[in-house]
mmCIF file of C-alpha atoms in Angstrom:
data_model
loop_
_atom_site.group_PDB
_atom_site.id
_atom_site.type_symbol
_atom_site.label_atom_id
_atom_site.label_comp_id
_atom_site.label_asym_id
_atom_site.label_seq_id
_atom_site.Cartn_x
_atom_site.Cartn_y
_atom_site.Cartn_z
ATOM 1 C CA UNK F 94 0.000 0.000 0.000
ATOM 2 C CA UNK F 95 1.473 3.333 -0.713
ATOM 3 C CA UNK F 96 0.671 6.601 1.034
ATOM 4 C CA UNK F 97 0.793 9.600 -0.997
ATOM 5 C CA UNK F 98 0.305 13.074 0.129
ATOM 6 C CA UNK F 99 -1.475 15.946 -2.436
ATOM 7 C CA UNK F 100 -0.985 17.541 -4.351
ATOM 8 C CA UNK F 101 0.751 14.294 -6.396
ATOM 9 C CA UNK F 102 4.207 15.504 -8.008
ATOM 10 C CA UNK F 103 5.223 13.877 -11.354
ATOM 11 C CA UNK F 104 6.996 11.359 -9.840
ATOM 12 C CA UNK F 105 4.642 10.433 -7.598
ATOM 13 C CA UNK F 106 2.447 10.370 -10.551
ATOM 14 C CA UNK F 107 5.008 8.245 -12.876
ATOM 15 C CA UNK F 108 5.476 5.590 -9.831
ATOM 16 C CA UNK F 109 1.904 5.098 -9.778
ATOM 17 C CA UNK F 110 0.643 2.007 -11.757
ATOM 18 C CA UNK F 111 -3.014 0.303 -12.463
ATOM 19 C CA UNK F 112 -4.140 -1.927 -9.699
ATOM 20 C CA UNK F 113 -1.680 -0.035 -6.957
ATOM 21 C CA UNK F 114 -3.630 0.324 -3.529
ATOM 22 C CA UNK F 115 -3.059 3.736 -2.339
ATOM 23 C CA UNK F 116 -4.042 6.077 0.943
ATOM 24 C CA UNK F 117 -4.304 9.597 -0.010
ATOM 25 C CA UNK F 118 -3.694 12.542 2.488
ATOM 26 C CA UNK F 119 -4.294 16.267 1.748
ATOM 27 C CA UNK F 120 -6.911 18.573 0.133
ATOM 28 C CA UNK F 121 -9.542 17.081 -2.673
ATOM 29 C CA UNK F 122 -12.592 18.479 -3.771
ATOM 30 C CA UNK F 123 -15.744 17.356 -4.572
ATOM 31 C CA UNK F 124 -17.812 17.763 -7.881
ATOM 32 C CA UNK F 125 -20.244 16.367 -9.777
ATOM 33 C CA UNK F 126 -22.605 16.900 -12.840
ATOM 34 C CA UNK F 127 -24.400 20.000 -12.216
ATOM 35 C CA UNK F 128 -20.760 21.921 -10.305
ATOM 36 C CA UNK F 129 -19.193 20.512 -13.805
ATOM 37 C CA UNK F 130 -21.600 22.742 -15.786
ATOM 38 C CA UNK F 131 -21.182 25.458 -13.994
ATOM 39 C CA UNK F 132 -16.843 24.812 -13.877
ATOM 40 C CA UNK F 133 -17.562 24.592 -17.589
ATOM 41 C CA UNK F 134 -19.674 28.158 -17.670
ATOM 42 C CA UNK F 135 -16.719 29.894 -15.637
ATOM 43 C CA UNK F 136 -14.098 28.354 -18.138
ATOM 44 C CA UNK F 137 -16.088 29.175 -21.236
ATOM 45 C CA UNK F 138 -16.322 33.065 -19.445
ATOM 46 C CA UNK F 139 -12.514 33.172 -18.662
ATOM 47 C CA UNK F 140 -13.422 33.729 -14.655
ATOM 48 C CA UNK F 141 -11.920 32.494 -12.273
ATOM 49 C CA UNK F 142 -12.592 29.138 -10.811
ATOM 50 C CA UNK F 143 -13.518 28.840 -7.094
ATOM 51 C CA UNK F 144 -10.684 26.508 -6.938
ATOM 52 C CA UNK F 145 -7.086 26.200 -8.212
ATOM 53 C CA UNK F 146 -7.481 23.713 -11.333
ATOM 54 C CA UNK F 147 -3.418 23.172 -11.290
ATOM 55 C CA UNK F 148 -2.973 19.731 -9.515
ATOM 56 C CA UNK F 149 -5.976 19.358 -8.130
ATOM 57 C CA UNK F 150 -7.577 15.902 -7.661
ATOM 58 C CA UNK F 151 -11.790 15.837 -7.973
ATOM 59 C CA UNK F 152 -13.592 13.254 -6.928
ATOM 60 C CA UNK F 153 -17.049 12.582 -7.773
ATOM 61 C CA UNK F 154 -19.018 12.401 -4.957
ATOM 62 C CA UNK F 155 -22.082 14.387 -3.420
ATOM 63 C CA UNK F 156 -20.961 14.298 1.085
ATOM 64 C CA UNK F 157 -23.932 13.831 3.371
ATOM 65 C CA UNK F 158 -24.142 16.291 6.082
ATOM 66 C CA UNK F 159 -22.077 16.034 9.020
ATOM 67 C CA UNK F 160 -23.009 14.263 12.157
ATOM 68 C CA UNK F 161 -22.473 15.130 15.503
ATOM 69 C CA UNK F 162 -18.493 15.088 16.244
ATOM 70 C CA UNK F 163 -17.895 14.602 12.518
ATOM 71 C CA UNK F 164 -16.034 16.364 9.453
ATOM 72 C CA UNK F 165 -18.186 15.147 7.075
ATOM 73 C CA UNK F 166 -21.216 12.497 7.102
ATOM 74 C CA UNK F 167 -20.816 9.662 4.466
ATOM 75 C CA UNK F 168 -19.176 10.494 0.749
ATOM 76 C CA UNK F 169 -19.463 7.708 -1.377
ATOM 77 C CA UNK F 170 -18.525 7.477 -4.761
ATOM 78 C CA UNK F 171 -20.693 8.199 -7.591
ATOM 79 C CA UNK F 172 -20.268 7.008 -11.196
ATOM 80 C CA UNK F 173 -17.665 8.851 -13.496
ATOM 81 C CA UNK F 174 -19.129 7.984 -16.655
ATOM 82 C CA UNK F 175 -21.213 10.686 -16.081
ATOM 83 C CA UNK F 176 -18.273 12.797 -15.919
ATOM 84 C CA UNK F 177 -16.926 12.063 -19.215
ATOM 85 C CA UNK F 178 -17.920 15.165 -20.782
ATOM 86 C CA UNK F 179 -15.906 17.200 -18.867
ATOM 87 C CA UNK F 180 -12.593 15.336 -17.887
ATOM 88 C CA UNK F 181 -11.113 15.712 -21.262
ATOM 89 C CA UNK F 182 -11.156 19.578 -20.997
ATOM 90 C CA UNK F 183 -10.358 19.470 -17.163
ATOM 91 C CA UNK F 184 -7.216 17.431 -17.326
ATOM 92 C CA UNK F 185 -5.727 19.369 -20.304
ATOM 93 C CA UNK F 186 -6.178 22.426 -17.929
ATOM 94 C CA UNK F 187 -4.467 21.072 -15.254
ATOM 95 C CA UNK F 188 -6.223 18.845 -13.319
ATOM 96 C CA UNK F 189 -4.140 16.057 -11.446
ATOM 97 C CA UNK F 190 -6.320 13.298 -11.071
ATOM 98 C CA UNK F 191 -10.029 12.451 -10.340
ATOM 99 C CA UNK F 192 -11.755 9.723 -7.595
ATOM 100 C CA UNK F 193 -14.550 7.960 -8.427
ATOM 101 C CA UNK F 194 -16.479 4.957 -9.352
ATOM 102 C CA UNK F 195 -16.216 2.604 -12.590
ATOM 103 C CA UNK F 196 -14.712 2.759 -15.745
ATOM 104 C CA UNK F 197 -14.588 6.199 -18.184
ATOM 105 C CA UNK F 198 -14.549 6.757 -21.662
ATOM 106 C CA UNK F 199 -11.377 6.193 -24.245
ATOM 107 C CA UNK F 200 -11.656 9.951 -24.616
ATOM 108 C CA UNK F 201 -10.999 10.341 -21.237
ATOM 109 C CA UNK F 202 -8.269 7.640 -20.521
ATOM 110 C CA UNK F 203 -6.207 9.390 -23.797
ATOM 111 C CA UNK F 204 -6.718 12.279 -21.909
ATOM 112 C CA UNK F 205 -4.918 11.239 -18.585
ATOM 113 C CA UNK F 206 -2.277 9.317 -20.877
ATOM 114 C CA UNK F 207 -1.630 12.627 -22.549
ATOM 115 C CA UNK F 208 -1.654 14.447 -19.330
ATOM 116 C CA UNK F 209 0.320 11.809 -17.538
ATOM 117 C CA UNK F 210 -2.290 11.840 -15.078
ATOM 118 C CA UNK F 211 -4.203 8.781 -12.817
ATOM 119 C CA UNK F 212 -7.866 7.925 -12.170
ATOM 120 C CA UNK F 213 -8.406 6.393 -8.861
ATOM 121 C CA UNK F 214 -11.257 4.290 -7.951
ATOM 122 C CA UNK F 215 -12.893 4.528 -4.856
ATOM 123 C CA UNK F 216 -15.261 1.401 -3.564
ATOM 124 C CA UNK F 217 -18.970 1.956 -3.715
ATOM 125 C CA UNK F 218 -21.116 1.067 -0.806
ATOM 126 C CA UNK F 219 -18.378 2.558 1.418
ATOM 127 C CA UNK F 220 -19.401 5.737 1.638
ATOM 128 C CA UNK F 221 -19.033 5.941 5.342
ATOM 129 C CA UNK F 222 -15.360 4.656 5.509
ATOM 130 C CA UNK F 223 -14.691 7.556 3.223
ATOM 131 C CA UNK F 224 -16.401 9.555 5.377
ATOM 132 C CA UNK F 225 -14.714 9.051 8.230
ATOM 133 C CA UNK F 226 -11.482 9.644 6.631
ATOM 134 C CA UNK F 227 -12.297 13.390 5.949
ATOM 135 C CA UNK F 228 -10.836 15.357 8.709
ATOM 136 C CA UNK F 229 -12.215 18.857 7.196
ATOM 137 C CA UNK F 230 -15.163 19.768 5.048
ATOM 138 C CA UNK F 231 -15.976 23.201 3.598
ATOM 139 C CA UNK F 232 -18.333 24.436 0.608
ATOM 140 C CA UNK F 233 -16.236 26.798 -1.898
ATOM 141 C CA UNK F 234 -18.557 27.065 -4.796
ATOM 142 C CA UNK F 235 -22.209 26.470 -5.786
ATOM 143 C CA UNK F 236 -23.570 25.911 -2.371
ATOM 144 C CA UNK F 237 -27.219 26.360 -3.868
ATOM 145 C CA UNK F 238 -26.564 22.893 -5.364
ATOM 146 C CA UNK F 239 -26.332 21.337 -1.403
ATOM 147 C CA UNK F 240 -24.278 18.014 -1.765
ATOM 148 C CA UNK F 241 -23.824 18.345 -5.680
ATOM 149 C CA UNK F 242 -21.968 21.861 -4.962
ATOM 150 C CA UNK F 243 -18.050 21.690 -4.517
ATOM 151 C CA UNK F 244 -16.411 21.374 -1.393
ATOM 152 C CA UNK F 245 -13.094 21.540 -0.334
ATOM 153 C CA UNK F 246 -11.854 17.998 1.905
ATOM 154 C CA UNK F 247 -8.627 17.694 3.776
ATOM 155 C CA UNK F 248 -9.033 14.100 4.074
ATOM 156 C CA UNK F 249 -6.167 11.148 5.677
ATOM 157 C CA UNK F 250 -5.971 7.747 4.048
ATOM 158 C CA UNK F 251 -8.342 7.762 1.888
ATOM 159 C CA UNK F 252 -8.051 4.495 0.256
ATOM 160 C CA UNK F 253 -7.886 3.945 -3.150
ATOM 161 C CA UNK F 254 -7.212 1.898 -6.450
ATOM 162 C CA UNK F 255 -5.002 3.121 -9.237
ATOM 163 C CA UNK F 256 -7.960 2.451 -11.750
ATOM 164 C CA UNK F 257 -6.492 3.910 -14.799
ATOM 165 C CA UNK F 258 -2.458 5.487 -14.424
ATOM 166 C CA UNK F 259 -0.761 7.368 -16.451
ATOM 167 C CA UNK F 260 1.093 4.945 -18.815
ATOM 168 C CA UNK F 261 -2.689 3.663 -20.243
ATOM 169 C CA UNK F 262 -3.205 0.798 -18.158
ATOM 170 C CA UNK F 263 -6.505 -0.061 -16.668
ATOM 171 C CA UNK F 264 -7.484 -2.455 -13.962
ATOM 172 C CA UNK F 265 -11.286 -2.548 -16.017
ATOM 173 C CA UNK F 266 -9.072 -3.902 -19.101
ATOM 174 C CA UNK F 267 -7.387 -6.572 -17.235
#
């Protein structure tokens, strides 16, 4: 198991391969269909995103609200497919990596290939193991979208899969 702290440098990137069990540590943040759109709106405008593109690791998930004592409530993975129509764009502007759930689209794996970027899966149905692993939760953007709007995580091992790295290989292709 290797434990890898964000934001991933290009070695840590390059020493990553599919099938590698990983715990990340350090800030992620969360987006999914409708916070895409609106990413996508900002970059089409030439704003500013809410967050700092360069790096950064997304992962596709929609947190429940926090309990009692708790950072976050349970953040489960949803599927990335759905994201294909924006990773492309994302990871040629910088993006480091995305979390989530299930295979993507060719389009997107010659994307992270070309980036020399990774996909990680996380495991569905364990949303609450992922939620205990985020230490800090904070909406930066959208917050009228509730648990689709993006939030900021610092989260410790969170574990993951190498689903897809950045030399092409996929553990869905095995």
């Amino acid at each position: 198991m290797k434990k890898l702290t964000l934001p991933l440098t290009v070695q840590d990137l390059t020493d990553l391969h599919a099938g590698d069990s990983v715990l990340l540590s350090g800030t992620i943040y969360t987006a999914r269909d409708c916070a895409h759109k609106r990413l996508f709106a900002l970059l089409d405008e030439h704003a500013p995103l809410p967050f700092d593109l360069n790096n950064a690791v997304i992962y596709y998930a929609g947190p429940c609200p926090a309990p009692a004592g708790k950072a976050c409530g349970s953040c489960g993975p949803t599927t990335s497919a759905r994201m294909n129509a924006f990773a492309p764009r994302l990871l040629d502007a910088g993006l480091g990596g995305m979390i989530g759930k299930g295979e993507m689209s060719e389009e997107t794996e010659r994307a992270i290939v070309r980036n020399k970027r990774v996909y990680f899966a996380a495991i569905g149905g364990a949303g609450a193991v992922y939620g205990n692993a985020i230490k800090h939760c904070e909406c930066v953007a959208f917050e009228d979208l509730l648990s689709e709007a993006v939030y900021c995580m610092e989260v410790e091992n969170f574990p993951l899969v190498v689903a897809f790295d950045s030399y092409g290989n996929s553990i869905y292709k095995r």
